[in-house]
Coordinates of C-alpha atoms in Angstrom, one line a residue:
X1 CA 37.2 -28.2 -23.1
X2 CA 34.7 -25.4 -23.9
X3 CA 32.7 -26.2 -27.0
X4 CA 29.4 -25.5 -28.8
X5 CA 27.3 -28.6 -28.5
X6 CA 24.4 -27.4 -30.5
X7 CA 23.7 -24.7 -33.1
X8 CA 20.1 -23.6 -33.3
X9 CA 18.2 -21.5 -35.8
X10 CA 14.6 -20.4 -36.2
X11 CA 12.5 -18.3 -38.5
X12 CA 9.4 -16.2 -37.9
X13 CA 6.2 -18.1 -37.2
X14 CA 2.7 -16.8 -36.7
X15 CA 1.8 -16.8 -33.0
X16 CA -1.2 -15.0 -31.6
X17 CA 0.3 -15.1 -28.1
X18 CA 3.4 -13.1 -29.2
X19 CA 3.5 -9.4 -28.8
X20 CA 3.7 -8.6 -32.5
X21 CA 1.8 -11.8 -33.6
X22 CA 4.9 -13.7 -34.7
X23 CA 8.0 -15.1 -33.0
X24 CA 11.3 -16.8 -33.8
X25 CA 12.0 -18.1 -30.3
X26 CA 11.5 -21.8 -31.3
X27 CA 15.1 -22.5 -32.3
X28 CA 15.8 -26.0 -33.7
X29 CA 19.3 -27.7 -33.7
X30 CA 21.0 -28.2 -37.1
X31 CA 23.8 -30.7 -37.7
X32 CA 25.4 -29.3 -40.8
X33 CA 27.9 -26.5 -40.9
X34 CA 26.3 -23.1 -40.6
X35 CA 27.5 -19.9 -42.2
X36 CA 27.8 -16.9 -39.8
X37 CA 27.7 -13.3 -41.1
X38 CA 27.5 -9.9 -39.7
X39 CA 23.8 -10.2 -38.7
X40 CA 23.9 -13.8 -37.5
X41 CA 23.5 -17.4 -38.6
X42 CA 22.3 -18.4 -42.0
X43 CA 18.8 -19.8 -41.6
X44 CA 18.0 -17.8 -38.5
X45 CA 15.8 -14.7 -38.7
X46 CA 14.6 -12.2 -36.0
X47 CA 10.9 -11.5 -35.8
X48 CA 10.8 -8.4 -33.6
X49 CA 13.5 -6.2 -35.1
X50 CA 12.6 -3.3 -32.8
X51 CA 14.1 -5.1 -29.8
X52 CA 16.2 -7.9 -31.2
X53 CA 18.8 -8.5 -33.8
X54 CA 21.3 -6.2 -35.5
X55 CA 25.1 -6.4 -35.4
X56 CA 25.3 -6.1 -31.5
X57 CA 22.8 -9.0 -31.1
X58 CA 23.8 -11.1 -34.0
X59 CA 24.2 -14.3 -32.0
X60 CA 22.8 -15.5 -28.7
X61 CA 24.5 -18.1 -26.5
X62 CA 23.3 -20.0 -23.5
X63 CA 25.1 -22.7 -21.5
X64 CA 23.9 -26.3 -21.3
X65 CA 24.8 -26.2 -17.6
X66 CA 22.3 -23.4 -17.1
X67 CA 19.6 -25.2 -19.1
X68 CA 20.1 -28.2 -16.9
X69 CA 19.8 -26.0 -13.8
X70 CA 16.5 -24.7 -15.0
X71 CA 15.3 -28.2 -16.0
X72 CA 15.8 -29.3 -12.4
X73 CA 14.0 -26.2 -11.1
X74 CA 11.1 -26.6 -13.5
X75 CA 10.9 -30.4 -13.3
X76 CA 11.1 -31.1 -17.0
X77 CA 13.7 -31.6 -19.7
X78 CA 14.9 -28.6 -21.6
X79 CA 16.3 -29.3 -25.0
X80 CA 19.0 -27.4 -26.8
X81 CA 17.6 -24.2 -28.4
X82 CA 14.6 -24.2 -26.0
X83 CA 15.5 -20.8 -24.6
X84 CA 15.9 -19.3 -28.1
X85 CA 19.6 -19.5 -28.1
X86 CA 21.7 -19.9 -31.3
X87 CA 24.6 -21.5 -29.5
X88 CA 24.3 -24.0 -26.7
X89 CA 27.6 -24.1 -25.0
X90 CA 29.3 -26.5 -22.6
X91 CA 32.3 -26.3 -20.4
X92 CA 32.4 -22.5 -20.0
X93 CA 30.5 -20.1 -17.7
X94 CA 29.2 -17.7 -20.3
X95 CA 27.7 -15.4 -17.6
X96 CA 31.2 -14.8 -16.2
X97 CA 32.5 -13.8 -19.7
X98 CA 33.6 -10.1 -19.7
X99 CA 31.8 -7.7 -22.0
X100 CA 34.2 -7.3 -24.9
X101 CA 35.6 -10.8 -24.5
X102 CA 36.4 -12.5 -27.8
X103 CA 35.7 -16.1 -28.8
X104 CA 36.9 -18.2 -31.7
X105 CA 34.4 -20.9 -32.8
X106 CA 35.3 -22.7 -36.0
X107 CA 36.7 -19.9 -38.2
X108 CA 34.3 -17.3 -36.7
X109 CA 35.4 -14.6 -34.4
X110 CA 32.8 -13.3 -31.9
X111 CA 32.7 -10.6 -29.3
X112 CA 30.5 -10.5 -26.2
X113 CA 28.5 -7.3 -26.4
X114 CA 25.3 -7.4 -24.3
X115 CA 22.7 -9.5 -22.4
X116 CA 19.3 -11.0 -23.0
X117 CA 16.5 -9.5 -20.9
X118 CA 13.4 -11.6 -20.3
X119 CA 10.1 -10.6 -21.8
X120 CA 6.5 -11.6 -21.8
X121 CA 6.9 -13.5 -25.1
X122 CA 9.6 -15.7 -23.4
X123 CA 7.1 -16.3 -20.5
X124 CA 4.3 -17.3 -22.9
X125 CA 6.7 -19.6 -24.8
X126 CA 7.7 -21.4 -21.6
X127 CA 4.0 -21.9 -20.8
X128 CA 3.2 -23.3 -24.2
X129 CA 6.2 -25.7 -23.8
X130 CA 4.5 -27.1 -20.7
X131 CA 6.6 -25.5 -18.0
X132 CA 5.4 -23.5 -15.0
X133 CA 5.8 -20.0 -16.2
X134 CA 4.2 -18.2 -13.3
X135 CA 6.3 -15.1 -12.6
X136 CA 8.7 -16.4 -15.2
X137 CA 10.2 -13.0 -16.1
X138 CA 10.9 -12.2 -12.4
X139 CA 12.3 -15.7 -11.7
X140 CA 14.6 -15.6 -14.7
X141 CA 15.8 -12.1 -13.8
X142 CA 16.5 -12.9 -10.2
X143 CA 18.6 -15.9 -11.1
X144 CA 20.9 -13.7 -13.2
X145 CA 22.0 -16.2 -15.8
X146 CA 21.0 -14.4 -19.0
X147 CA 23.5 -15.6 -21.5
X148 CA 25.3 -13.2 -23.8
X149 CA 24.6 -11.6 -27.1
X150 CA 27.6 -11.6 -29.5
X151 CA 28.8 -9.5 -32.3
X152 CA 30.4 -11.1 -35.4
X153 CA 33.9 -9.7 -35.9
X154 CA 35.0 -12.2 -38.6
X155 CA 32.5 -14.2 -40.5
X156 CA 32.9 -17.9 -41.4
X157 CA 31.3 -21.2 -40.6
X158 CA 30.6 -23.2 -37.4
X159 CA 29.2 -26.6 -36.6
X160 CA 28.1 -28.5 -33.5
X161 CA 31.1 -29.8 -31.6
X162 CA 33.4 -26.9 -32.5
X163 CA 35.8 -25.8 -29.7
X164 CA 35.1 -22.5 -28.1
X165 CA 38.4 -20.7 -27.5
X166 CA 38.6 -17.5 -25.5
X167 CA 41.1 -15.3 -27.3
X168 CA 40.9 -12.1 -25.3
X169 CA 39.6 -10.8 -22.0
X170 CA 39.6 -7.0 -21.6
X171 CA 40.4 -7.2 -17.9
X172 CA 37.9 -4.6 -16.6
X173 CA 35.9 -7.2 -14.7
X174 CA 32.5 -6.2 -16.0
X175 CA 30.9 -9.6 -16.8
X176 CA 27.7 -10.6 -18.5
X177 CA 26.1 -11.2 -15.1
X178 CA 27.2 -7.8 -13.9
X179 CA 25.7 -6.1 -16.9
X180 CA 22.5 -7.9 -16.5
X181 CA 22.1 -7.0 -12.8
X182 CA 23.0 -3.4 -13.6
X183 CA 20.3 -3.1 -16.3
X184 CA 17.6 -5.2 -14.6
X185 CA 17.9 -5.9 -10.9
X186 CA 20.5 -3.6 -9.3
X187 CA 20.8 -0.2 -11.0
X188 CA 23.5 0.9 -8.5
X189 CA 25.9 -1.2 -10.7
X190 CA 25.2 1.0 -13.8
X191 CA 28.3 3.2 -13.3
X192 CA 30.4 0.0 -13.6
X193 CA 29.4 -0.4 -17.2
X194 CA 31.2 2.8 -18.2
X195 CA 34.5 1.0 -17.7
X196 CA 33.7 -1.0 -20.9
X197 CA 35.2 0.4 -24.1
X198 CA 32.8 0.1 -27.0
X199 CA 29.8 -0.5 -24.7
X200 CA 26.6 -0.8 -26.7
X201 CA 24.8 2.5 -27.1
X202 CA 21.6 1.6 -25.2
X203 CA 23.6 0.4 -22.1
X204 CA 25.9 3.4 -22.2
X205 CA 22.9 5.8 -22.3
X206 CA 21.3 4.1 -19.3
X207 CA 24.6 4.2 -17.3
X208 CA 25.3 7.9 -18.2
X209 CA 21.7 8.9 -17.3
X210 CA 22.1 7.2 -13.9
X211 CA 25.4 8.8 -13.2
X212 CA 24.1 12.3 -14.2
X213 CA 21.2 11.9 -11.8
X214 CA 23.7 11.4 -8.9
X215 CA 25.4 14.7 -9.5

């Protein structure tokens, strides 16, 4: 049964290695129920608000199965929250979720909106955690398991162990992995994104610019 096995939060910490001098990537698991509002989880705060956060990136999910895959690749254990995810899931391929797919967790309703793209802060964090981070951004991108960002449609509370129920799939076939490849590694897929109703503005602009250049 798909479920959330860990809920992870973090607040800004000073970090000379981070691009803006602080980071919230070090998410730590919490065991008590967590309130979830329009901008994310209570007790979690974005550091770089230029590129992260906001209603379309309120919550970030990553699968335990994908953490385990990377642990085998990197030769070291990866704990829940290590990749900066708010929700560590189990029993569901989050990268095959369709953009616009809706999930019920606890009494919270979430919608898959976008994808996480790797950055140099992520690379530096992996190195500080003791992993081989050589060419990390390229390796992460080529693997194509980014995990989705989610929008909060109905606030409420969640806790570790809650079932993750897929309530709705739009049926257009544009998945998290498709969106990631279109934006990062295979721009020829960008026109596919225009099949998504309510596509986030940044992705729509990229797709429309690509299509216009073809005419």
